[in-house]
Short mmCIF file of C-alpha atoms in Angstrom, two decimals:
data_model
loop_
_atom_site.label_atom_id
_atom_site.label_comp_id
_atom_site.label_asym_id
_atom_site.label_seq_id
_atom_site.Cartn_x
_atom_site.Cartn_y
_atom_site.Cartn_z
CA UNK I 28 -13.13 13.43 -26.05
CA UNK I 29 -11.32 10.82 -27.49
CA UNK I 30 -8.51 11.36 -25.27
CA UNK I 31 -10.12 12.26 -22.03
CA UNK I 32 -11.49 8.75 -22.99
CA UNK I 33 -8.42 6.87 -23.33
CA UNK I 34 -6.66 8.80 -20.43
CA UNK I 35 -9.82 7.47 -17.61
CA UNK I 36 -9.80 3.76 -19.31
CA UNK I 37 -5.85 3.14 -18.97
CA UNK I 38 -5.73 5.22 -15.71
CA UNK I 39 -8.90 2.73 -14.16
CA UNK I 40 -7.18 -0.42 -15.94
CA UNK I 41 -4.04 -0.11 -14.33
CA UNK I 42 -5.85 -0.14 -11.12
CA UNK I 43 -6.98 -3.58 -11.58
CA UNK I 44 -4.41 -5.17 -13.93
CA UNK I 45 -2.57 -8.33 -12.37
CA UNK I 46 0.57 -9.29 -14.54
CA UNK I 47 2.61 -7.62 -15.97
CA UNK I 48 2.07 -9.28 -19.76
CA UNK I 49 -1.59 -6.80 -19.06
CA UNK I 50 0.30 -4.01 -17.76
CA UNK I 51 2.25 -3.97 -21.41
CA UNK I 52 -0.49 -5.08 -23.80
CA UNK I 53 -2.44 -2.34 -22.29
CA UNK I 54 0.54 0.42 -22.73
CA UNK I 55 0.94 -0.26 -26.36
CA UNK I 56 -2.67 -0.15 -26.74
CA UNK I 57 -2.99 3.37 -25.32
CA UNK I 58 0.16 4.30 -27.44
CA UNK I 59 -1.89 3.26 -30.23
CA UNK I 60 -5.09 4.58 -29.24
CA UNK I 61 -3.61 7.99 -28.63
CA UNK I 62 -1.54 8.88 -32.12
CA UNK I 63 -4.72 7.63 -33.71
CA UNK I 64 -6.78 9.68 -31.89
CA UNK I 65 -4.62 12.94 -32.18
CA UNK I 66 -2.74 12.20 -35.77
CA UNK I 67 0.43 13.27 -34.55
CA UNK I 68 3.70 12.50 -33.59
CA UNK I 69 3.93 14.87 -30.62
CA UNK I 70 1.44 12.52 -28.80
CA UNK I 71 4.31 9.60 -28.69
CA UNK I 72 6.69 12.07 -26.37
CA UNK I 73 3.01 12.51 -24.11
CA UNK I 74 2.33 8.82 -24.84
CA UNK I 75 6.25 7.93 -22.82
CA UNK I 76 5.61 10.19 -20.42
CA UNK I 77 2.11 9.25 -19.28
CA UNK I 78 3.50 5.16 -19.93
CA UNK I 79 6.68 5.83 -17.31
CA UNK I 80 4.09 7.35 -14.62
CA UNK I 81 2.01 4.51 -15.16
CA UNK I 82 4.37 2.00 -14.42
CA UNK I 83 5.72 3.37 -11.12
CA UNK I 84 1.99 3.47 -10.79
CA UNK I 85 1.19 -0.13 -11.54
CA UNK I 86 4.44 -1.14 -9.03
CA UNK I 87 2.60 0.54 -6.27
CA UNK I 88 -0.37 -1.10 -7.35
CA UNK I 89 1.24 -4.82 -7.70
CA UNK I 90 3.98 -5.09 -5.58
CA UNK I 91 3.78 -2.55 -2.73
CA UNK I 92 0.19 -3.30 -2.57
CA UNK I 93 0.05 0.24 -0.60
CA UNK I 94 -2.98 1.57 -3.05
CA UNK I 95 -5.24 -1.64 -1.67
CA UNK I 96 -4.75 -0.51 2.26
CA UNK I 97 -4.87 2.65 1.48
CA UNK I 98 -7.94 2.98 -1.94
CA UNK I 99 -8.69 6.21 -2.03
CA UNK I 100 -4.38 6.80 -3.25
CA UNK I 101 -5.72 5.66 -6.46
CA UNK I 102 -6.61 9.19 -7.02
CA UNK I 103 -3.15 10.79 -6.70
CA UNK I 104 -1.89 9.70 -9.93
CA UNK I 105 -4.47 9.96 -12.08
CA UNK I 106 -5.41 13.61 -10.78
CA UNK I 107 -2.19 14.61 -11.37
CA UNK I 108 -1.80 12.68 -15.43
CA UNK I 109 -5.12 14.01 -16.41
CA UNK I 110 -3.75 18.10 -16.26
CA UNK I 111 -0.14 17.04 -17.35
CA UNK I 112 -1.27 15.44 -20.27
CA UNK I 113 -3.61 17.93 -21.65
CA UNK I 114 -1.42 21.01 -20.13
CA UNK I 115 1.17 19.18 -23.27
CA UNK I 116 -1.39 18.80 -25.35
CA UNK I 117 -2.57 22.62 -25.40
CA UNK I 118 1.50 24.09 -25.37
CA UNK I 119 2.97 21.68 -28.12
CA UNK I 120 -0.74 21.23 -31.18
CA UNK I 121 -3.08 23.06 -29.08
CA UNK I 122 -2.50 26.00 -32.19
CA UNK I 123 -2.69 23.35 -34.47
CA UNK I 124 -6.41 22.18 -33.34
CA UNK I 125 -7.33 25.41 -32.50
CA UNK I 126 -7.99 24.52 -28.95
CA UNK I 127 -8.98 27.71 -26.42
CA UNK I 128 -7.62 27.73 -22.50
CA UNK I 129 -11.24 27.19 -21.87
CA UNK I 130 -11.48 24.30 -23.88
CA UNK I 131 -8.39 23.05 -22.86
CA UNK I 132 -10.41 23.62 -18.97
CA UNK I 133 -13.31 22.08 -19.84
CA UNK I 134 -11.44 18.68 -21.04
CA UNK I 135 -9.52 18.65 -18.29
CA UNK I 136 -12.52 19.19 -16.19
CA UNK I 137 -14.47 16.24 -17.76
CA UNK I 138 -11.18 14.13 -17.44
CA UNK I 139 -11.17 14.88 -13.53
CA UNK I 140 -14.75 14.60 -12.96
CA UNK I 141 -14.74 11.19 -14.78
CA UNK I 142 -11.78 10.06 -12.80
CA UNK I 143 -12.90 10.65 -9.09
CA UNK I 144 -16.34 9.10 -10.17
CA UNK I 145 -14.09 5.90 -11.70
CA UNK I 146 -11.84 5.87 -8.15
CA UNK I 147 -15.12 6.32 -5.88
CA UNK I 148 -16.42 3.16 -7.58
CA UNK I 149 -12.52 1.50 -7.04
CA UNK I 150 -12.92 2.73 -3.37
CA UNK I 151 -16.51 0.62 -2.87
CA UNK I 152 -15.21 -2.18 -4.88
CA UNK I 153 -12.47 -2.14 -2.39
CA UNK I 154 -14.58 -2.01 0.29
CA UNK I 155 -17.06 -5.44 -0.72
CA UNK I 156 -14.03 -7.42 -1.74
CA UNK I 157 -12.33 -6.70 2.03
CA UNK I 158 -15.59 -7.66 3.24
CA UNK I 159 -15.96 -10.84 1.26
CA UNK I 160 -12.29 -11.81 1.82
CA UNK I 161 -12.69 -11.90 5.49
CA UNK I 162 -16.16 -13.96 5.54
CA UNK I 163 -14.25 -16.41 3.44
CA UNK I 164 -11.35 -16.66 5.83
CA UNK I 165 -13.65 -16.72 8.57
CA UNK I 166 -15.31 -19.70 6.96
CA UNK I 167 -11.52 -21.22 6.37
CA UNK I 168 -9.79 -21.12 9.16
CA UNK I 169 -10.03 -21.66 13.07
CA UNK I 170 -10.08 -17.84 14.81
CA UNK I 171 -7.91 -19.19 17.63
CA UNK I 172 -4.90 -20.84 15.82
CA UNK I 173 -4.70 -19.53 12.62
CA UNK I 174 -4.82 -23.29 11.15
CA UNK I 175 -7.34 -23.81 8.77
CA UNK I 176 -10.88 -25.44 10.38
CA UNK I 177 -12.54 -29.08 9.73
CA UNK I 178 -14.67 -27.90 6.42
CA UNK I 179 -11.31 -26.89 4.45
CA UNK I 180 -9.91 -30.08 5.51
CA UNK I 181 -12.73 -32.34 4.29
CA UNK I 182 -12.34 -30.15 0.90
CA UNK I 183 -8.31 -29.94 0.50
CA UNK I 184 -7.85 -33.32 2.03
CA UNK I 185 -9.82 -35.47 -0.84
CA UNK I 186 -8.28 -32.90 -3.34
CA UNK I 187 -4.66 -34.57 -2.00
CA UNK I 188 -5.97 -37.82 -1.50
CA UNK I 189 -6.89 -37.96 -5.66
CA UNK I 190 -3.44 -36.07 -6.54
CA UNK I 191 -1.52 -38.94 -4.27
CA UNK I 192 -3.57 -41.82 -5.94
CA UNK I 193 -2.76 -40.32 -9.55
CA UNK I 194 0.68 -38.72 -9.29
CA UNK I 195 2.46 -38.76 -5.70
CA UNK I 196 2.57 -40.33 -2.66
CA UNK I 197 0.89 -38.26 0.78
CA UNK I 198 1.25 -38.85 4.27
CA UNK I 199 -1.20 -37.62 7.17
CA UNK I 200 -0.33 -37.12 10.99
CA UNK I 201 -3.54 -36.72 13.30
CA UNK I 202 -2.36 -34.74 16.61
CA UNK I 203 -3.60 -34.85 20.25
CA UNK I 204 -3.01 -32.27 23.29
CA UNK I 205 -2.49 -35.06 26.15
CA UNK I 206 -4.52 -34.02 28.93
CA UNK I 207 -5.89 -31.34 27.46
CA UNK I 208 -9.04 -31.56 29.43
CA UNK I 209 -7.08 -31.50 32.79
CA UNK I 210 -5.31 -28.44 31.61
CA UNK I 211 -8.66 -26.79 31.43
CA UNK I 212 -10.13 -27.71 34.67
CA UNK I 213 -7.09 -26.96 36.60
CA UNK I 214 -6.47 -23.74 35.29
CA UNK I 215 -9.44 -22.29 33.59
CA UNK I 216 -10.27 -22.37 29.92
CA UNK I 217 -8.60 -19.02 29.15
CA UNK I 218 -5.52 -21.14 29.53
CA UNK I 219 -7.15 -23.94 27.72
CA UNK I 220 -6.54 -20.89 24.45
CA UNK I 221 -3.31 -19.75 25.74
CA UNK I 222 -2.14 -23.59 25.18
CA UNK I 223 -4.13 -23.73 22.09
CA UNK I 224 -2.18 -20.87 20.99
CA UNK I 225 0.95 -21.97 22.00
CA UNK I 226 1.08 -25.72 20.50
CA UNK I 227 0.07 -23.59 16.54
CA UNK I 228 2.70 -21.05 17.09
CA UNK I 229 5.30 -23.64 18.55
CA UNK I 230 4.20 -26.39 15.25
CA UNK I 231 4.43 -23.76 12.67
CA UNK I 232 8.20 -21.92 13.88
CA UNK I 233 9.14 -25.49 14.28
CA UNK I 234 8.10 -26.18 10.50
CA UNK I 235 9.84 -22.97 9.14
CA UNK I 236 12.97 -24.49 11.13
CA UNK I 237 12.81 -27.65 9.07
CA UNK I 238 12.07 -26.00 5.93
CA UNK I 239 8.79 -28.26 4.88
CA UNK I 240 5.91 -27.26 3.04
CA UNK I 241 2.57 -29.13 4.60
CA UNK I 242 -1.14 -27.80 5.53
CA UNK I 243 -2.47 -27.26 9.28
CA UNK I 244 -5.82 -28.05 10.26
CA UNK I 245 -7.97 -27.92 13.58
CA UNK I 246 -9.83 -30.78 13.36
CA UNK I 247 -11.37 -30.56 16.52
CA UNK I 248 -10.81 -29.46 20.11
CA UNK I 249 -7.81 -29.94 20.99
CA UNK I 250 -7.08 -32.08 18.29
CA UNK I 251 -5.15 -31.15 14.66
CA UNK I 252 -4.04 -32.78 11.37
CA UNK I 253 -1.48 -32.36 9.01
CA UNK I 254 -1.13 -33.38 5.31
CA UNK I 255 2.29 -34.03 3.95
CA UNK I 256 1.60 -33.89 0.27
CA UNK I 257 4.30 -35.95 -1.82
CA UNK I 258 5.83 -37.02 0.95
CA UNK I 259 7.00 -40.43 2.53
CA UNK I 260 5.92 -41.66 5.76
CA UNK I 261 9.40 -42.19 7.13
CA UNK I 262 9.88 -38.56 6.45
CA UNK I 263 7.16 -37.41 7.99
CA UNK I 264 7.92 -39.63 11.12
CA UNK I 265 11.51 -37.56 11.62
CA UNK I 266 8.99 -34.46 11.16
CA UNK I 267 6.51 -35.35 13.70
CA UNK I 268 9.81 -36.79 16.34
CA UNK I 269 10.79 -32.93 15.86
CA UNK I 270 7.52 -31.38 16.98
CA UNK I 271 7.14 -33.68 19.82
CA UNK I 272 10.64 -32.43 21.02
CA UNK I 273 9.53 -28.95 20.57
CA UNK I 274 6.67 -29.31 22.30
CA UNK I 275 7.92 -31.14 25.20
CA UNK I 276 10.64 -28.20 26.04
CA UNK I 277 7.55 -25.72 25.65
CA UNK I 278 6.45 -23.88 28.28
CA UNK I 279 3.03 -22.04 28.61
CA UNK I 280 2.58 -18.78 30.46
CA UNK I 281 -0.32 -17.88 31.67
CA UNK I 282 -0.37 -15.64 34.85
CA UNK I 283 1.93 -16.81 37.05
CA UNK I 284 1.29 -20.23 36.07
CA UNK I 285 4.12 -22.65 33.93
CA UNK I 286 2.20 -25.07 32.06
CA UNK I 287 3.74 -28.11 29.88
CA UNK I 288 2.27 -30.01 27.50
CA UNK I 289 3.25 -33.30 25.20
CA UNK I 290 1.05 -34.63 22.04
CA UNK I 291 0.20 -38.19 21.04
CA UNK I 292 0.54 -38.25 17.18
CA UNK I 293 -1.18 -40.97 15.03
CA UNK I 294 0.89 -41.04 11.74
CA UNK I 295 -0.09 -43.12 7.97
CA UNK I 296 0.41 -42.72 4.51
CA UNK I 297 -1.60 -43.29 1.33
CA UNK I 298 -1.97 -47.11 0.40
CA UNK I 299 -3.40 -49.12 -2.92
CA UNK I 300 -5.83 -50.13 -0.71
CA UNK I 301 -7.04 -46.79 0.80
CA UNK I 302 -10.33 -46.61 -1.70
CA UNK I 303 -11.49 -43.06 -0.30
CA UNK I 304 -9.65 -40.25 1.94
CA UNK I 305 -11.80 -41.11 4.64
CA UNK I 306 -9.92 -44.65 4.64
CA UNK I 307 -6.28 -42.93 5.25
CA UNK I 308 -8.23 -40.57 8.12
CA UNK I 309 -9.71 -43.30 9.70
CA UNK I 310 -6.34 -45.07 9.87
CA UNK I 311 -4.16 -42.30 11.09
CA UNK I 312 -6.99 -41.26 13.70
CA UNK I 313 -6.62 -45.26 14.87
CA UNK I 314 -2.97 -44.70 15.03
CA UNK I 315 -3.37 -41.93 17.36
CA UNK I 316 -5.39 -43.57 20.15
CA UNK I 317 -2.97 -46.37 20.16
CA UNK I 318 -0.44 -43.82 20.86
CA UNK I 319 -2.55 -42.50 23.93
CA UNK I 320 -3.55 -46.01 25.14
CA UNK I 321 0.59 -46.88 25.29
CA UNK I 322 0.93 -43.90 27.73
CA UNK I 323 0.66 -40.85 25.17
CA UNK I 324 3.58 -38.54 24.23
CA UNK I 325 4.14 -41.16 21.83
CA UNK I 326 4.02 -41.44 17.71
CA UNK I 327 2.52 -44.21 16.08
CA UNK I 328 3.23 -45.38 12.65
CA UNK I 329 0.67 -47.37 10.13
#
C-alpha cells in the first residue's frame, strides 16, 4: 500500500507543481520514499524510470500547458505508470515478497481506482479555476478593447504613483478620440466599436514597434490612459508623437465606409508636488482639453 501510496501522491503533485526547484525536491522525495518503502535496491532502476516519465510529464504540464486545455490528459500518464511500475515490481522481488498475480491485480487496481478519482477532482478543479479566471478578467479589463477598465486603473495607478514617489520617476498620457461623438451619429454606433477597436489594436502594434513596456486603460468612452512607469516625460512625448502619426494614417473599415480618426493627448509626469495620484490625473486630464480647445490632434505637455 505503501507504494500505491507514493505512486497517486507524486503522480497528483506533479499535476500542480509550478517550478522546477518542486518538480526536483519532490523526485528525490519519492526516490526516498520508495527504497524505504520496498528495502531494496531494485526499486532505484523503477524509481529512474517512473522519475524520466515524470518529467516529460511535468514539461507538458509547465511549459506546453496542453494538460490545462485539455484536463482530463492528466490521466494518460498516470494510467499508464501505475501498471508499469508494479508490472516491475512483480517480475524483478515479486518472489522475494511473495506477491501473487492477483495481488499484484488488486494493487494495481487500487492504484488506478485512486488515480481517476485524484484526476476527476484535477478535472473540477480545472473547471472552477477557468471559471474564476474569466470573472476576474471580466472585472479587469474593457470587453471591447482588450485594455484594462477604470477600476484596475484606480488600483495599478496609485500602486505606480507610490513606486515613482519612492524609487522612479512615471509619466501618464490621457487620450481622446476627436469627434468621436460625430463618428457615431454619422455612421451608427457599430462603427463607434469598429473605431474603438481599431485605435487599441493600432496603439498596441504601434507599441510593440517601439519596443516599450507601459499599461493601457479605458478610462472612459472614448477616452484612454497610459502609464509610463520609470519613464521621463520627454520620452514619453516622442512615444505619444508616434501614436498620433499612426493614428492619423489609420483608416477604419466599416462597410463600405473609410473612416479617419486623430486623438488629442494630454501628457504629465510625476512632480514633488503631486501629494496623491489623483493630483498627476487631474493634471494630465487638464492637459488634454487644452489640446482639444487648440484645435485637437494635438499633444500637450505639463
Amino acid at each position: 500500500m505503501l507504494i500505491n501510496l507514493n505512486l497517486l501522491v507524486i503522480n497528483y503533485s506533479v499535476i500542480i507543481l509550478e517550478s522546477k526547484f518542486s518538480f526536483i525536491l519532490l523526485t528525490i522525495t519519492n526516490g526516498i520514499v520508495l527504497i524505504i518503502s520496498t528495502g531494496i535496491m531494485v526499486s532505484l532502476g523503477i524509481w529512474a524510470a517512473f522519475a524520466a516519465v515524470m518529467a516529460l510529464f511535468y514539461v507538458q504540464h509547465l511549459r506546453i500547458r496542453q494538460f490545462d486545455k485539455h484536463p482530463f490528459l492528466y490521466v494518460i500518464f498516470p494510467t499508464l505508470i501505475g501498471p508499469i511500475v508494479w508490472w516491475g515490481f512483480m517480475v524483478q522481488v515479486g518472489r522475494v515478497y511473495k506477491l501473487s498475480w492477483f495481488q499484484t491485480g488488486t494493487m494495481m487496481g487500487s492504484y488506478a481506482v485512486a488515480m481517476i478519482v485524484a484526476v476527476l477532482y484535477t478535472v473540477y478543479v480545472h473547471h472552477v479555476r477557468q471559471i474564476d479566471s474569466k470573472f476576474a478578467k471580466e472585472a479587469k479589463y474593457d470587453g471591447l478593447t482588450g485594455f484594462k477598465n477604470w477600476n484596475a486603473f484606480r488600483v495599478e495607478f496609485e500602486t505606480y504613483f507610490r513606486r515613482a514617489r519612492e524609487h522612479t520617476g512615471l509619466s501618464i498620457a490621457t487620450i481622446d478620440i476627436d469627434k468621436f461623438k460625430a463618428i457615431n451619429d454619422q455612421y451608427g454606433h457599430l462603427a463607434g466599436n469598429r473605431a474603438l477597436i481599431s485605435f487599441a489594436n493600432c496603439i498596441v502594434q504601434t507599441q510593440k514597434q517601439q519596443g516599450i513596456a507601459c499599461e493601457n486603460y479605458r478610462t472612459g468612452g472614448e477616452e484612454f490612459t497610459v502609464i509610463f512607469p520609470g519613464m521621463a516625460v520627454d520620452q514619453a512625448q516622442r512615444y505619444c508623437d508616434d501614436w498620433q502619426n499612426a493614428i492619423r494614417q489609420m483608416t477604419v473599415h466599416y462597410g463600405k465606409e473609410q473612416i479617419k480618426m486623430t486623438i488629442s493627448v494630454g501628457l504629465t509626469e510625476v512632480k514633488s508636488t503631486d501629494r496623491t495620484a489623483t493630483h498627476i490625473f487631474q493634471r494630465a486630464d487638464q492637459n488634454l482639453y487644452q489640446s482639444k480647445r487648440q484645435g485637437r490632434d494635438r499633444l500637450t505637455v505639463g
